[in-house]
mmCIF file of C-alpha atoms and ligand atoms in Angstrom:
data_model
loop_
_atom_site.group_PDB
_atom_site.id
_atom_site.type_symbol
_atom_site.label_atom_id
_atom_site.label_comp_id
_atom_site.label_asym_id
_atom_site.label_seq_id
_atom_site.Cartn_x
_atom_site.Cartn_y
_atom_site.Cartn_z
ATOM 1 C CA MET A 151 -126.708 -75.953 21.998
ATOM 2 C CA ASN A 152 -124.466 -78.015 19.780
ATOM 3 C CA GLU A 153 -126.857 -79.214 17.055
ATOM 4 C CA PRO A 154 -125.788 -81.913 14.585
ATOM 5 C CA VAL A 155 -124.095 -80.531 11.494
ATOM 6 C CA VAL A 156 -125.113 -83.537 9.410
ATOM 7 C CA SER A 157 -127.702 -86.120 10.326
ATOM 8 C CA LEU A 158 -129.174 -89.099 8.531
ATOM 9 C CA GLU A 159 -132.695 -90.221 9.337
ATOM 10 C CA GLY A 160 -133.893 -93.614 8.145
ATOM 11 C CA VAL A 161 -131.582 -93.517 5.148
ATOM 12 C CA HIS A 162 -131.698 -96.294 2.573
ATOM 13 C CA VAL A 163 -129.379 -96.608 -0.401
ATOM 14 C CA VAL A 164 -130.161 -99.269 -2.970
ATOM 15 C CA HIS A 165 -127.688 -99.538 -5.838
ATOM 16 C CA THR A 166 -128.893 -101.042 -9.054
ATOM 17 C CA SER A 167 -126.166 -103.040 -10.723
ATOM 18 C CA ARG A 168 -126.192 -105.228 -13.758
ATOM 19 C CA SER A 169 -125.028 -108.757 -13.259
ATOM 20 C CA GLY A 170 -125.497 -112.162 -14.804
ATOM 21 C CA GLY A 171 -125.993 -110.766 -18.283
ATOM 22 C CA VAL A 172 -127.805 -107.731 -19.563
ATOM 23 C CA VAL A 173 -131.327 -108.621 -18.575
ATOM 24 C CA ARG A 174 -131.101 -109.197 -14.867
ATOM 25 C CA ARG A 175 -130.749 -106.156 -12.648
ATOM 26 C CA ASP A 176 -129.665 -106.771 -9.076
ATOM 27 C CA ARG A 177 -130.535 -104.429 -6.291
ATOM 28 C CA VAL A 178 -127.728 -103.983 -3.766
ATOM 29 C CA HIS A 179 -128.915 -102.895 -0.331
ATOM 30 C CA ALA A 180 -125.885 -100.783 0.578
ATOM 31 C CA LEU A 181 -127.610 -98.891 3.422
ATOM 32 C CA THR A 182 -130.800 -99.929 5.206
ATOM 33 C CA ASP A 183 -132.621 -97.604 7.596
ATOM 34 C CA VAL A 184 -129.484 -95.839 8.849
ATOM 35 C CA THR A 185 -129.802 -93.078 11.422
ATOM 36 C CA ALA A 186 -126.610 -91.269 12.440
ATOM 37 C CA SER A 187 -125.375 -87.768 13.159
ATOM 38 C CA VAL A 188 -122.226 -85.790 13.842
ATOM 39 C CA ARG A 189 -121.682 -82.545 15.745
ATOM 40 C CA ARG A 190 -118.799 -80.133 15.864
ATOM 41 C CA GLY A 191 -116.044 -81.251 18.208
ATOM 42 C CA GLU A 192 -116.969 -84.931 18.312
ATOM 43 C CA VAL A 193 -115.584 -88.001 16.597
ATOM 44 C CA LEU A 194 -118.085 -90.541 15.341
ATOM 45 C CA GLY A 195 -116.273 -93.785 14.577
ATOM 46 C CA VAL A 196 -117.892 -96.095 12.039
ATOM 47 C CA VAL A 197 -116.681 -99.680 11.926
ATOM 48 C CA GLY A 198 -117.608 -102.837 10.029
ATOM 49 C CA GLU A 199 -116.274 -105.387 7.570
ATOM 50 C CA SER A 200 -115.565 -104.667 3.930
ATOM 51 C CA GLY A 201 -118.789 -104.321 1.928
ATOM 52 C CA CYS A 202 -120.996 -103.393 4.902
ATOM 53 C CA GLY A 203 -121.764 -99.936 3.482
ATOM 54 C CA LYS A 204 -119.191 -97.669 5.148
ATOM 55 C CA SER A 205 -118.144 -95.860 1.972
ATOM 56 C CA THR A 206 -121.743 -95.494 0.904
ATOM 57 C CA LEU A 207 -122.452 -93.902 4.284
ATOM 58 C CA ALA A 208 -119.485 -91.550 3.755
ATOM 59 C CA ARG A 209 -120.761 -90.554 0.318
ATOM 60 C CA VAL A 210 -124.233 -89.862 1.678
ATOM 61 C CA MET A 211 -122.814 -87.812 4.558
ATOM 62 C CA VAL A 212 -120.818 -85.570 2.237
ATOM 63 C CA GLY A 213 -123.606 -85.196 -0.312
ATOM 64 C CA LEU A 214 -121.937 -87.182 -3.112
ATOM 65 C CA GLN A 215 -124.725 -89.746 -3.014
ATOM 66 C CA ALA A 216 -128.412 -89.016 -2.563
ATOM 67 C CA PRO A 217 -130.317 -91.562 -0.501
ATOM 68 C CA THR A 218 -132.857 -93.805 -2.226
ATOM 69 C CA SER A 219 -135.177 -92.923 0.658
ATOM 70 C CA GLY A 220 -134.878 -91.241 4.039
ATOM 71 C CA THR A 221 -133.621 -87.789 4.935
ATOM 72 C CA VAL A 222 -130.187 -86.155 5.117
ATOM 73 C CA ARG A 223 -130.202 -83.004 7.216
ATOM 74 C CA PHE A 224 -127.654 -80.213 7.155
ATOM 75 C CA ARG A 225 -128.027 -78.025 10.254
ATOM 76 C CA GLY A 226 -131.597 -79.267 10.524
ATOM 77 C CA GLY A 227 -132.677 -78.521 6.936
ATOM 78 C CA ASP A 228 -133.339 -81.171 4.293
ATOM 79 C CA LEU A 229 -130.129 -81.253 2.259
ATOM 80 C CA TRP A 230 -131.698 -82.613 -0.915
ATOM 81 C CA SER A 231 -134.478 -80.004 -0.897
ATOM 82 C CA MET A 232 -131.897 -77.226 -0.990
ATOM 83 C CA PRO A 233 -131.313 -75.590 -4.386
ATOM 84 C CA ALA A 234 -128.238 -77.193 -5.988
ATOM 85 C CA ARG A 235 -126.246 -73.944 -5.815
ATOM 86 C CA ALA A 236 -126.894 -73.427 -2.120
ATOM 87 C CA ARG A 237 -126.097 -77.082 -1.462
ATOM 88 C CA ARG A 238 -122.736 -76.770 -3.178
ATOM 89 C CA LYS A 239 -121.917 -73.458 -1.553
ATOM 90 C CA SER A 240 -122.914 -73.763 2.087
ATOM 91 C CA PHE A 241 -122.937 -77.541 2.551
ATOM 92 C CA GLY A 242 -119.888 -77.950 0.307
ATOM 93 C CA SER A 243 -117.840 -75.577 2.430
ATOM 94 C CA SER A 244 -119.056 -76.962 5.771
ATOM 95 C CA VAL A 245 -118.345 -80.651 5.187
ATOM 96 C CA GLY A 246 -114.972 -81.899 3.957
ATOM 97 C CA VAL A 247 -113.960 -85.373 2.881
ATOM 98 C CA VAL A 248 -110.774 -87.436 2.955
ATOM 99 C CA PHE A 249 -110.708 -90.659 0.967
ATOM 100 C CA GLN A 250 -108.657 -93.773 1.544
ATOM 101 C CA ASP A 251 -106.202 -93.350 -1.269
ATOM 102 C CA ALA A 252 -104.732 -89.886 -1.738
ATOM 103 C CA SER A 253 -102.700 -91.085 -4.731
ATOM 104 C CA THR A 254 -105.920 -91.313 -6.743
ATOM 105 C CA ALA A 255 -107.873 -88.568 -4.929
ATOM 106 C CA LEU A 256 -105.305 -85.864 -5.743
ATOM 107 C CA ASN A 257 -104.385 -84.844 -9.269
ATOM 108 C CA PRO A 258 -100.829 -86.199 -9.589
ATOM 109 C CA ARG A 259 -99.729 -83.549 -12.096
ATOM 110 C CA LEU A 260 -100.733 -80.392 -10.242
ATOM 111 C CA PRO A 261 -98.447 -78.845 -7.639
ATOM 112 C CA VAL A 262 -99.833 -79.043 -4.111
ATOM 113 C CA ARG A 263 -100.303 -75.249 -4.170
ATOM 114 C CA ARG A 264 -102.864 -75.562 -6.977
ATOM 115 C CA ILE A 265 -104.614 -78.483 -5.282
ATOM 116 C CA LEU A 266 -105.047 -76.483 -2.077
ATOM 117 C CA ARG A 267 -106.021 -73.298 -3.894
ATOM 118 C CA ASP A 268 -108.676 -74.958 -5.993
ATOM 119 C CA PRO A 269 -111.458 -74.982 -3.358
ATOM 120 C CA LEU A 270 -110.522 -71.412 -2.366
ATOM 121 C CA ASP A 271 -110.770 -70.307 -6.001
ATOM 122 C CA VAL A 272 -114.053 -72.147 -6.607
ATOM 123 C CA HIS A 273 -115.602 -70.608 -3.501
ATOM 124 C CA ALA A 274 -113.972 -67.214 -4.181
ATOM 125 C CA ARG A 275 -112.407 -67.006 -0.721
ATOM 126 C CA GLY A 276 -110.367 -63.833 -0.160
ATOM 127 C CA THR A 277 -107.938 -62.076 -2.492
ATOM 128 C CA ALA A 278 -105.279 -63.841 -4.533
ATOM 129 C CA ARG A 279 -102.717 -62.886 -1.914
ATOM 130 C CA GLU A 280 -104.881 -64.183 0.921
ATOM 131 C CA ARG A 281 -105.410 -67.486 -0.876
ATOM 132 C CA GLU A 282 -101.670 -67.824 -1.317
ATOM 133 C CA ALA A 283 -101.181 -67.211 2.424
ATOM 134 C CA ARG A 284 -103.957 -69.671 3.221
ATOM 135 C CA VAL A 285 -102.150 -72.402 1.269
ATOM 136 C CA LEU A 286 -99.117 -72.000 3.531
ATOM 137 C CA ASP A 287 -101.345 -71.901 6.643
ATOM 138 C CA LEU A 288 -102.977 -75.139 5.562
ATOM 139 C CA LEU A 289 -99.638 -76.852 5.054
ATOM 140 C CA GLY A 290 -98.582 -75.706 8.519
ATOM 141 C CA LEU A 291 -101.824 -76.958 9.993
ATOM 142 C CA VAL A 292 -101.143 -80.491 8.754
ATOM 143 C CA GLY A 293 -97.463 -80.386 9.702
ATOM 144 C CA LEU A 294 -95.953 -80.052 6.225
ATOM 145 C CA PRO A 295 -93.135 -77.632 5.308
ATOM 146 C CA GLY A 296 -93.901 -74.758 2.906
ATOM 147 C CA HIS A 297 -91.766 -76.112 0.065
ATOM 148 C CA VAL A 298 -94.231 -78.993 -0.369
ATOM 149 C CA ALA A 299 -96.446 -76.414 -2.112
ATOM 150 C CA ASP A 300 -94.254 -76.644 -5.206
ATOM 151 C CA ALA A 301 -94.202 -80.439 -5.445
ATOM 152 C CA PRO A 302 -96.748 -82.569 -7.268
ATOM 153 C CA PRO A 303 -98.334 -85.279 -5.075
ATOM 154 C CA GLY A 304 -96.445 -87.930 -7.022
ATOM 155 C CA ARG A 305 -93.186 -86.740 -5.458
ATOM 156 C CA LEU A 306 -94.492 -86.998 -1.904
ATOM 157 C CA SER A 307 -94.596 -89.985 0.424
ATOM 158 C CA GLY A 308 -97.924 -91.688 1.142
ATOM 159 C CA GLY A 309 -98.164 -90.052 4.554
ATOM 160 C CA GLN A 310 -97.387 -86.599 3.135
ATOM 161 C CA ARG A 311 -99.975 -87.095 0.388
ATOM 162 C CA GLN A 312 -102.630 -87.977 2.930
ATOM 163 C CA ARG A 313 -101.681 -84.837 4.883
ATOM 164 C CA VAL A 314 -102.239 -82.830 1.712
ATOM 165 C CA ALA A 315 -105.652 -84.496 1.317
ATOM 166 C CA VAL A 316 -106.477 -83.478 4.903
ATOM 167 C CA ALA A 317 -105.281 -79.930 4.206
ATOM 168 C CA ARG A 318 -107.512 -79.744 1.146
ATOM 169 C CA ALA A 319 -110.482 -80.968 3.178
ATOM 170 C CA LEU A 320 -109.737 -78.178 5.688
ATOM 171 C CA ALA A 321 -109.346 -75.414 3.097
ATOM 172 C CA LEU A 322 -112.824 -73.934 3.490
ATOM 173 C CA GLU A 323 -112.826 -74.200 7.301
ATOM 174 C CA PRO A 324 -115.448 -76.953 7.475
ATOM 175 C CA ASP A 325 -117.391 -77.905 10.601
ATOM 176 C CA VAL A 326 -117.065 -81.605 9.853
ATOM 177 C CA ILE A 327 -114.674 -83.881 8.005
ATOM 178 C CA VAL A 328 -115.656 -87.345 6.861
ATOM 179 C CA ALA A 329 -112.571 -89.562 6.609
ATOM 180 C CA ASP A 330 -113.179 -92.884 4.849
ATOM 181 C CA GLU A 331 -110.424 -95.344 5.834
ATOM 182 C CA PRO A 332 -107.867 -92.504 5.741
ATOM 183 C CA THR A 333 -104.997 -94.662 6.984
ATOM 184 C CA SER A 334 -105.737 -98.005 5.331
ATOM 185 C CA ALA A 335 -103.531 -97.341 2.302
ATOM 186 C CA LEU A 336 -100.595 -96.101 4.408
ATOM 187 C CA ASP A 337 -97.554 -97.897 5.754
ATOM 188 C CA VAL A 338 -98.093 -99.037 9.319
ATOM 189 C CA SER A 339 -95.261 -96.729 10.414
ATOM 190 C CA VAL A 340 -97.078 -93.542 9.368
ATOM 191 C CA ARG A 341 -100.643 -94.555 10.262
ATOM 192 C CA ALA A 342 -100.349 -93.356 13.844
ATOM 193 C CA GLN A 343 -99.045 -89.973 12.675
ATOM 194 C CA VAL A 344 -102.065 -89.371 10.457
ATOM 195 C CA LEU A 345 -104.421 -90.559 13.219
ATOM 196 C CA ASN A 346 -102.752 -88.215 15.688
ATOM 197 C CA LEU A 347 -103.061 -85.385 13.192
ATOM 198 C CA LEU A 348 -106.811 -85.957 12.881
ATOM 199 C CA GLY A 349 -107.245 -86.122 16.654
ATOM 200 C CA ASP A 350 -105.148 -83.004 17.059
ATOM 201 C CA LEU A 351 -107.171 -81.069 14.452
ATOM 202 C CA ARG A 352 -110.393 -82.006 16.185
ATOM 203 C CA ALA A 353 -109.037 -80.588 19.427
ATOM 204 C CA ARG A 354 -107.500 -77.433 17.922
ATOM 205 C CA LEU A 355 -110.240 -76.521 15.446
ATOM 206 C CA GLY A 356 -113.259 -77.994 17.236
ATOM 207 C CA LEU A 357 -113.910 -80.064 14.122
ATOM 208 C CA GLY A 358 -116.467 -82.809 13.951
ATOM 209 C CA LEU A 359 -115.022 -85.971 12.483
ATOM 210 C CA VAL A 360 -116.613 -89.059 11.010
ATOM 211 C CA PHE A 361 -113.837 -91.604 11.135
ATOM 212 C CA ILE A 362 -114.494 -94.745 9.122
ATOM 213 C CA SER A 363 -112.423 -97.890 9.420
ATOM 214 C CA HIS A 364 -112.695 -101.663 9.240
ATOM 215 C CA ASP A 365 -110.354 -101.784 12.235
ATOM 216 C CA ILE A 366 -112.118 -101.494 15.572
ATOM 217 C CA GLN A 367 -108.874 -100.787 17.423
ATOM 218 C CA THR A 368 -108.207 -97.691 15.374
ATOM 219 C CA VAL A 369 -111.791 -96.525 15.762
ATOM 220 C CA ARG A 370 -111.718 -97.140 19.507
ATOM 221 C CA HIS A 371 -108.562 -95.066 19.771
ATOM 222 C CA LEU A 372 -110.051 -91.954 18.167
ATOM 223 C CA ALA A 373 -113.822 -92.029 18.557
ATOM 224 C CA ASP A 374 -116.143 -90.505 21.154
ATOM 225 C CA ARG A 375 -119.032 -92.538 19.797
ATOM 226 C CA ILE A 376 -118.919 -95.758 17.799
ATOM 227 C CA ALA A 377 -121.447 -96.989 15.262
ATOM 228 C CA VAL A 378 -121.050 -100.642 14.281
ATOM 229 C CA MET A 379 -122.318 -101.577 10.824
ATOM 230 C CA TYR A 380 -123.277 -104.949 9.449
ATOM 231 C CA LEU A 381 -124.637 -105.517 5.947
ATOM 232 C CA GLY A 382 -125.897 -101.981 5.475
ATOM 233 C CA ARG A 383 -127.312 -101.494 8.939
ATOM 234 C CA VAL A 384 -126.088 -99.845 12.138
ATOM 235 C CA ILE A 385 -126.502 -102.712 14.606
ATOM 236 C CA GLU A 386 -125.029 -101.049 17.704
ATOM 237 C CA GLU A 387 -124.172 -97.474 18.615
ATOM 238 C CA GLY A 388 -123.003 -95.689 21.718
ATOM 239 C CA PRO A 389 -120.246 -93.912 23.625
ATOM 240 C CA ALA A 390 -116.912 -95.485 22.628
ATOM 241 C CA SER A 391 -116.050 -96.509 26.191
ATOM 242 C CA GLU A 392 -119.465 -98.160 26.636
ATOM 243 C CA VAL A 393 -119.371 -100.016 23.340
ATOM 244 C CA ALA A 394 -115.820 -101.197 24.045
ATOM 245 C CA ALA A 395 -116.456 -102.322 27.620
ATOM 246 C CA ARG A 396 -120.054 -103.513 27.344
ATOM 247 C CA ALA A 397 -120.739 -104.407 23.715
ATOM 248 C CA ARG A 398 -124.183 -105.970 23.620
ATOM 249 C CA HIS A 399 -124.468 -107.102 20.022
ATOM 250 C CA PRO A 400 -122.740 -110.457 19.398
ATOM 251 C CA TYR A 401 -121.207 -109.068 16.208
ATOM 252 C CA THR A 402 -119.580 -106.203 18.120
ATOM 253 C CA ARG A 403 -118.188 -108.719 20.610
ATOM 254 C CA ALA A 404 -116.760 -110.726 17.753
ATOM 255 C CA LEU A 405 -115.118 -107.613 16.294
ATOM 256 C CA PHE A 406 -113.497 -106.735 19.604
ATOM 257 C CA SER A 407 -112.377 -110.295 20.183
ATOM 258 C CA ALA A 408 -110.412 -110.133 16.930
ATOM 259 C CA ALA A 409 -108.422 -107.146 18.268
ATOM 260 C CA PRO A 410 -106.106 -109.045 20.642
ATOM 261 C CA SER A 411 -104.147 -106.155 22.101
ATOM 262 C CA LEU A 412 -107.342 -104.801 23.641
ATOM 263 C CA LEU A 413 -108.261 -108.096 25.159
ATOM 264 C CA GLY A 414 -105.096 -109.744 26.338
ATOM 265 C CA ALA A 415 -105.730 -113.450 26.548
ATOM 266 C CA ALA A 416 -109.404 -113.320 25.627
ATOM 267 C CA GLU A 417 -110.691 -116.096 23.484
ATOM 268 C CA ARG A 418 -111.189 -115.078 19.921
ATOM 269 C CA ILE A 419 -114.710 -115.419 18.562
ATOM 270 C CA VAL A 420 -114.334 -116.870 15.097
ATOM 271 C CA LEU A 421 -117.287 -116.156 12.862
ATOM 272 C CA THR A 422 -118.430 -119.084 10.792
ATOM 273 C CA GLY A 423 -121.135 -119.326 8.175
ATOM 274 C CA PRO A 424 -121.341 -117.429 4.921
ATOM 275 C CA VAL A 425 -121.099 -113.653 4.765
ATOM 276 C CA PRO A 426 -124.516 -112.865 3.364
ATOM 277 C CA SER A 427 -124.966 -110.936 0.157
ATOM 278 C CA ALA A 428 -126.111 -107.318 0.110
ATOM 279 C CA THR A 429 -128.111 -108.287 -2.980
ATOM 280 C CA HIS A 430 -130.186 -110.789 -1.039
ATOM 281 C CA PRO A 431 -129.894 -109.842 2.636
ATOM 282 C CA PRO A 432 -131.295 -112.427 5.062
ATOM 283 C CA SER A 433 -134.694 -111.761 6.586
ATOM 284 C CA GLY A 434 -134.757 -110.403 10.122
ATOM 285 C CA CYS A 435 -131.334 -109.850 11.656
ATOM 286 C CA PRO A 436 -128.683 -109.804 8.910
ATOM 287 C CA PHE A 437 -126.096 -111.281 11.309
ATOM 288 C CA ARG A 438 -128.168 -114.362 12.161
ATOM 289 C CA THR A 439 -126.484 -116.554 9.510
ATOM 290 C CA ARG A 440 -123.166 -116.239 11.376
ATOM 291 C CA CYS A 441 -124.432 -115.766 14.921
ATOM 292 C CA TRP A 442 -123.905 -118.483 17.533
ATOM 293 C CA LYS A 443 -127.029 -117.351 19.393
ATOM 294 C CA ALA A 444 -129.475 -117.106 16.515
ATOM 295 C CA GLY A 445 -132.818 -118.851 16.651
ATOM 296 C CA ASP A 446 -136.008 -118.792 14.591
ATOM 297 C CA GLU A 447 -137.083 -115.529 16.199
ATOM 298 C CA CYS A 448 -134.058 -113.804 14.648
ATOM 299 C CA ALA A 449 -135.359 -114.545 11.145
ATOM 300 C CA ALA A 450 -138.780 -113.012 11.815
ATOM 301 C CA ARG A 451 -137.895 -109.341 11.759
ATOM 302 C CA PHE A 452 -135.013 -106.947 12.264
ATOM 303 C CA PRO A 453 -134.863 -106.501 16.057
ATOM 304 C CA PRO A 454 -136.104 -103.146 17.302
ATOM 305 C CA SER A 455 -133.670 -100.850 19.062
ATOM 306 C CA ALA A 456 -132.944 -101.649 22.710
ATOM 307 C CA ALA A 457 -131.050 -99.283 24.992
ATOM 308 C CA ALA A 458 -129.008 -99.470 28.174
ATOM 309 C CA ASP A 459 -130.859 -96.606 29.826
ATOM 310 C CA ARG A 460 -133.574 -94.095 29.259
ATOM 311 C CA ASP A 461 -131.462 -91.585 27.335
ATOM 312 C CA GLY A 462 -130.785 -94.314 24.775
ATOM 313 C CA ARG A 463 -127.199 -93.244 24.156
ATOM 314 C CA HIS A 464 -126.028 -96.852 23.942
ATOM 315 C CA SER A 465 -128.376 -98.857 21.767
ATOM 316 C CA TRP A 466 -128.326 -102.125 19.833
ATOM 317 C CA HIS A 467 -130.551 -104.301 17.683
ATOM 318 C CA CYS A 468 -130.495 -107.843 19.034
ATOM 319 C CA VAL A 469 -132.972 -110.174 20.722
ATOM 320 C CA HIS A 470 -130.172 -112.149 22.414
ATOM 321 C CA PRO A 471 -127.786 -109.413 23.538
ATOM 322 C CA GLU A 472 -124.632 -110.209 25.450
ATOM 323 C CA SER A 473 -124.668 -109.566 29.164
ATOM 324 C CA PRO A 474 -123.483 -106.089 30.175
ATOM 325 C CA ILE A 475 -122.058 -107.479 33.420
ATOM 326 C CA ARG A 476 -119.547 -109.870 31.970
ATOM 327 C CA SER A 477 -116.691 -107.956 30.433
ATOM 328 C CA ILE A 478 -115.555 -108.898 26.960
ATOM 329 C CA ARG A 479 -112.550 -110.543 28.640
ATOM 330 C CA GLU A 480 -114.794 -113.226 30.069
ATOM 331 C CA SER A 481 -117.364 -113.552 27.321
ATOM 332 C CA ARG A 482 -117.817 -116.979 25.773
HETATM 333 N N1 ADP B 586 -121.950 -97.878 -7.286
HETATM 334 C C1 ADP B 586 -122.314 -99.077 -6.848
HETATM 335 N N2 ADP B 586 -123.084 -99.908 -7.606
HETATM 336 C C2 ADP B 586 -123.450 -101.117 -7.144
HETATM 337 N N3 ADP B 586 -123.124 -101.606 -5.946
HETATM 338 C C3 ADP B 586 -122.358 -100.842 -5.154
HETATM 339 C C4 ADP B 586 -121.903 -99.540 -5.551
HETATM 340 N N4 ADP B 586 -121.154 -99.016 -4.541
HETATM 341 C C5 ADP B 586 -121.150 -99.943 -3.559
HETATM 342 N N5 ADP B 586 -121.863 -101.032 -3.920
HETATM 343 C C6 ADP B 586 -122.124 -102.226 -3.089
HETATM 344 O O1 ADP B 586 -122.723 -101.749 -1.909
HETATM 345 C C7 ADP B 586 -122.256 -102.491 -0.792
HETATM 346 C C8 ADP B 586 -121.604 -101.529 0.198
HETATM 347 O O2 ADP B 586 -120.385 -101.045 -0.386
HETATM 348 P P1 ADP B 586 -119.451 -99.984 0.341
HETATM 349 O O3 ADP B 586 -120.294 -98.847 0.807
HETATM 350 O O4 ADP B 586 -118.330 -99.671 -0.576
HETATM 351 O O5 ADP B 586 -118.927 -100.804 1.619
HETATM 352 P P2 ADP B 586 -117.570 -100.663 2.471
HETATM 353 O O6 ADP B 586 -117.032 -99.279 2.269
HETATM 354 O O7 ADP B 586 -117.988 -100.934 3.881
HETATM 355 O O8 ADP B 586 -116.636 -101.717 1.977
HETATM 356 C C9 ADP B 586 -121.335 -103.554 -1.324
HETATM 357 O O9 ADP B 586 -122.080 -104.739 -1.507
HETATM 358 C C10 ADP B 586 -120.889 -102.991 -2.638
HETATM 359 O O10 ADP B 586 -120.545 -104.025 -3.534
HETATM 360 MG MG1 MG B 587 -115.138 -98.581 1.785
#
């Protein structure tokens, strides 16, 4: 049975930030009651606008951020109850991370060889000779020539740097990689190459991948399952083909309608109304302030989960869901 490698259960993250002078402390609701999981061999796509909590989710999934409340499980066990050493050792080698901007994530002065050897050295993997061989294997795995090992990241192109970041994430043979907007900082011309690399690695290594992007087209392209986030919450989740063809949450429909190549001549749903603040999220459904269907009932409480069928694989939180019959082509 393919159990989740990492799962989040009812996770909340509240950041405390100072604003408006020294006295007032604002609480930012970055994640609210998020449940999500990833298994080996599958791609979970996470999509939502800037500020909706995607990077916070990534940080929680890779153990860089502890939740304010809720549980993070690693192979079923409570991650934050593990002794710190065990957490670093077994979780740290099982879950890799790739950030958006490799030019800041990689030390610009160190040769790539040192960058790739660092996790192997820290985790004392193999002999010195084996680590050296592993560096070359890793470069091959991400499609880079061996001589890149001698170059510092500053001498590489953006696409090559992001390949190095992927290689570093792969160094300890993780089960899962969390990639937070891994192509957003790249030239359009090399984005597809890095996406194809990630898809290819999933297939060849049986990796699990959490692929985070603000671009639903990119997510749709790569993901097996899609989780749609809005203001710190997952508002719809399901198999990628289901979510794409039969999105039930109005916000998901709006996201897809803004991706014209998927929709042909479909009418674009333009969201109006203010983007609410994560410091003072609206009561009830957070999307109601921009939703064309919202009524008083939407302010009462966050809608409970509804599902397309009994197994609940496609679920959403909305009291006025879109019809599953009408395709997105015809909606509105
Ligand atoms: N360290 C922090 N301190 C205070 N607020 C933060 C911090 N990190 C993120 N936030 C806030 O949390 C919310 C979610 O941010 P983030 O997870 O970066 O979203 P995304 O990656 O989707 O753009 C935003 O309102 C952001 O301003
Ligand atoms: Mg982000």
